[in-house]
mmCIF file of C-alpha atoms in Angstrom:
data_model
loop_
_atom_site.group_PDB
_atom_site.id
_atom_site.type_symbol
_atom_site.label_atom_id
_atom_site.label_comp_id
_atom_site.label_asym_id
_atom_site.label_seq_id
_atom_site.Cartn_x
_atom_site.Cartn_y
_atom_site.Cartn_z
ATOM 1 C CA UNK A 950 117.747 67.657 206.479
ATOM 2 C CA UNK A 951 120.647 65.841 204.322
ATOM 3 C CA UNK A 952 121.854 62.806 203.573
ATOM 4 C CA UNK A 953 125.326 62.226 202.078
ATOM 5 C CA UNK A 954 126.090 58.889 200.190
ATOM 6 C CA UNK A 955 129.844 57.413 200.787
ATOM 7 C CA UNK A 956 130.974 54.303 198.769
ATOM 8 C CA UNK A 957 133.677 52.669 199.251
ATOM 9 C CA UNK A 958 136.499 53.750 196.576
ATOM 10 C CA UNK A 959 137.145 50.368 195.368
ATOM 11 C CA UNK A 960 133.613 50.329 193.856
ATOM 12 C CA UNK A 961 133.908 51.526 189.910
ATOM 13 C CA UNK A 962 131.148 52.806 187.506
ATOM 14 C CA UNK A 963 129.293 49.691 187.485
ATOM 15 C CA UNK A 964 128.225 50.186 191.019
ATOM 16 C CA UNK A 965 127.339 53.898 190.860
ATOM 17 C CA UNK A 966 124.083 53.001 188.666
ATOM 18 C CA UNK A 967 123.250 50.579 191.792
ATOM 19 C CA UNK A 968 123.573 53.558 194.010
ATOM 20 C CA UNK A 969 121.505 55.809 191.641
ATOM 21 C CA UNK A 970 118.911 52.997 192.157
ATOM 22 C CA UNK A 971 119.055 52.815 195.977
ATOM 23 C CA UNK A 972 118.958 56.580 196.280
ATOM 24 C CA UNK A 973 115.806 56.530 193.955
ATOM 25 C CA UNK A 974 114.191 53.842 195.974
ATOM 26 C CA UNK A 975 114.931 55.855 199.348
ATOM 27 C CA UNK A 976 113.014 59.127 197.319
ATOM 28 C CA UNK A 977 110.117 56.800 196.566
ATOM 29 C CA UNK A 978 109.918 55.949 200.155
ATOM 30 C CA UNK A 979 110.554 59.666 201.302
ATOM 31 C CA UNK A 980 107.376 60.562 199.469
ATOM 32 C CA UNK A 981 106.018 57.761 201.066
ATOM 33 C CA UNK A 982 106.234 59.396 204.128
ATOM 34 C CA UNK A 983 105.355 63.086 203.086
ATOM 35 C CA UNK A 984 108.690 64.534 202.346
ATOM 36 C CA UNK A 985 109.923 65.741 199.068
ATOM 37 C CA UNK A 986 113.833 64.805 197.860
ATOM 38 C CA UNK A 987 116.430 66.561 195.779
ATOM 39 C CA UNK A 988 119.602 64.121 194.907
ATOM 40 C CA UNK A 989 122.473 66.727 194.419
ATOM 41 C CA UNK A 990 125.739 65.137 192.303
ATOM 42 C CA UNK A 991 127.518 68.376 192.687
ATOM 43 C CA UNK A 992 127.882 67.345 196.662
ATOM 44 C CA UNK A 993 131.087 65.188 195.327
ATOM 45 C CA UNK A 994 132.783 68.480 194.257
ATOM 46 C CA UNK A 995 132.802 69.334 197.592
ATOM 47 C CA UNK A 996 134.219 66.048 199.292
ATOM 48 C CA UNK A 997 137.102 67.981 201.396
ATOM 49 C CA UNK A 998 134.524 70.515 203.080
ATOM 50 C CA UNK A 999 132.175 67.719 203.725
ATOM 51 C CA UNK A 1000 134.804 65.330 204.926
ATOM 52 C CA UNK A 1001 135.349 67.753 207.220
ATOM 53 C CA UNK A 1002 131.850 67.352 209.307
ATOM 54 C CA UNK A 1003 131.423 63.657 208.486
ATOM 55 C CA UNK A 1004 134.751 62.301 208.781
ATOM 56 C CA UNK A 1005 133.692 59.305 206.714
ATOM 57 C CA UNK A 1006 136.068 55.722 207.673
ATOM 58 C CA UNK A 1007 139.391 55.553 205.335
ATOM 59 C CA UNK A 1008 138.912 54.130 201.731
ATOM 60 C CA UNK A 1009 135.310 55.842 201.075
ATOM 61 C CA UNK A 1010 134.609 58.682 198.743
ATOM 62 C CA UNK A 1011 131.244 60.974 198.743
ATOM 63 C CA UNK A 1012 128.923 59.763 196.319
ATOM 64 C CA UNK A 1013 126.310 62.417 196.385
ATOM 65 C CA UNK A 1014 124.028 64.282 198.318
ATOM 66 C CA UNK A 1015 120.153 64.895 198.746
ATOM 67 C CA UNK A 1016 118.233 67.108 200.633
ATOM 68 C CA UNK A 1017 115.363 66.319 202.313
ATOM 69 C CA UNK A 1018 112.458 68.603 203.587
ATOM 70 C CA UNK A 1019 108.733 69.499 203.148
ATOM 71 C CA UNK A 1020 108.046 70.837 199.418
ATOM 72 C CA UNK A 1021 106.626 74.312 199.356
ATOM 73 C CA UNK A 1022 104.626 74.705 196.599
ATOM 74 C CA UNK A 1023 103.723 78.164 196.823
ATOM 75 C CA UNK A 1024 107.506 78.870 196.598
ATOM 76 C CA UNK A 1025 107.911 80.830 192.955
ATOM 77 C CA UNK A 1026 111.260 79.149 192.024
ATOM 78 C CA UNK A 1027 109.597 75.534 191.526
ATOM 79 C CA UNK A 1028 109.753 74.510 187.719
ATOM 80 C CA UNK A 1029 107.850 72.005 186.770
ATOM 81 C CA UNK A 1030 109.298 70.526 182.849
ATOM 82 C CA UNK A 1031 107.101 67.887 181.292
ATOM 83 C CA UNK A 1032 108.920 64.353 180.732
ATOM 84 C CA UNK A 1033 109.507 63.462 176.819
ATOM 85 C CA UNK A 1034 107.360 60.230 175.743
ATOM 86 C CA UNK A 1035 108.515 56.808 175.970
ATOM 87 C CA UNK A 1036 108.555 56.336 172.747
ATOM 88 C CA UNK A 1037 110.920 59.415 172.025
ATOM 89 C CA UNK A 1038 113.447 57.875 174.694
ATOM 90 C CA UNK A 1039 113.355 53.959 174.617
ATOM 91 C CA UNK A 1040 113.225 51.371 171.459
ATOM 92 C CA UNK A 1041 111.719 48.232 172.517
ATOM 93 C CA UNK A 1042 113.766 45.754 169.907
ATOM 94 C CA UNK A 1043 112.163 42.434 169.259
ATOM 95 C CA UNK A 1044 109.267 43.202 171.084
ATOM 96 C CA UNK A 1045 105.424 42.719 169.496
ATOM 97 C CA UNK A 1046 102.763 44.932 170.325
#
């Protein structure tokens, strides 16, 4: 299954970050249900094909895309790469311990 993410071409930057936190909150609820997610930027390289099928309304441009399934986890080609610390990523400033 797929899901393709329009917005509406007026939006700028700003509201991208929103739509990186929607899409993330519609994952969390994915797995919530079973299913496993992949969000896929490159999708928006391929707006004209995808156009195409969709035929999105006038004024919107594809976002990004996600594909959404079952995970196999006997499949050989998942790679699993531990997540760097919080404290290697993030500086709390003005905060006590």
């Amino acid at each position: 299954m797929g899901l393709f993410c329009y917005l509406d071409r007026d939006m700028g930057s700003a509201q991208w970050s929103d739509v990186g936190m929607y899409l993330q909150t519609i994952m969390l609820l994915l797995r919530e249900e079973g299913l496993a997610s992949c969000p896929q930027e490159a999708w928006s390289l391929y707006h004209s094909t995808v156009d195409e099928v969709v035929q999105p309304s006038e004024g919107l441009m594809l976002f990004s895309g996600m594909s959404i399934g079952y995970e196999d986890t006997a499949a050989s080609g998942d790679l699993f790469i531990d997540r760097a610390p919080l404290a290697e990523t993030v500086e709390f400033v003005g905060w006590e311990d």
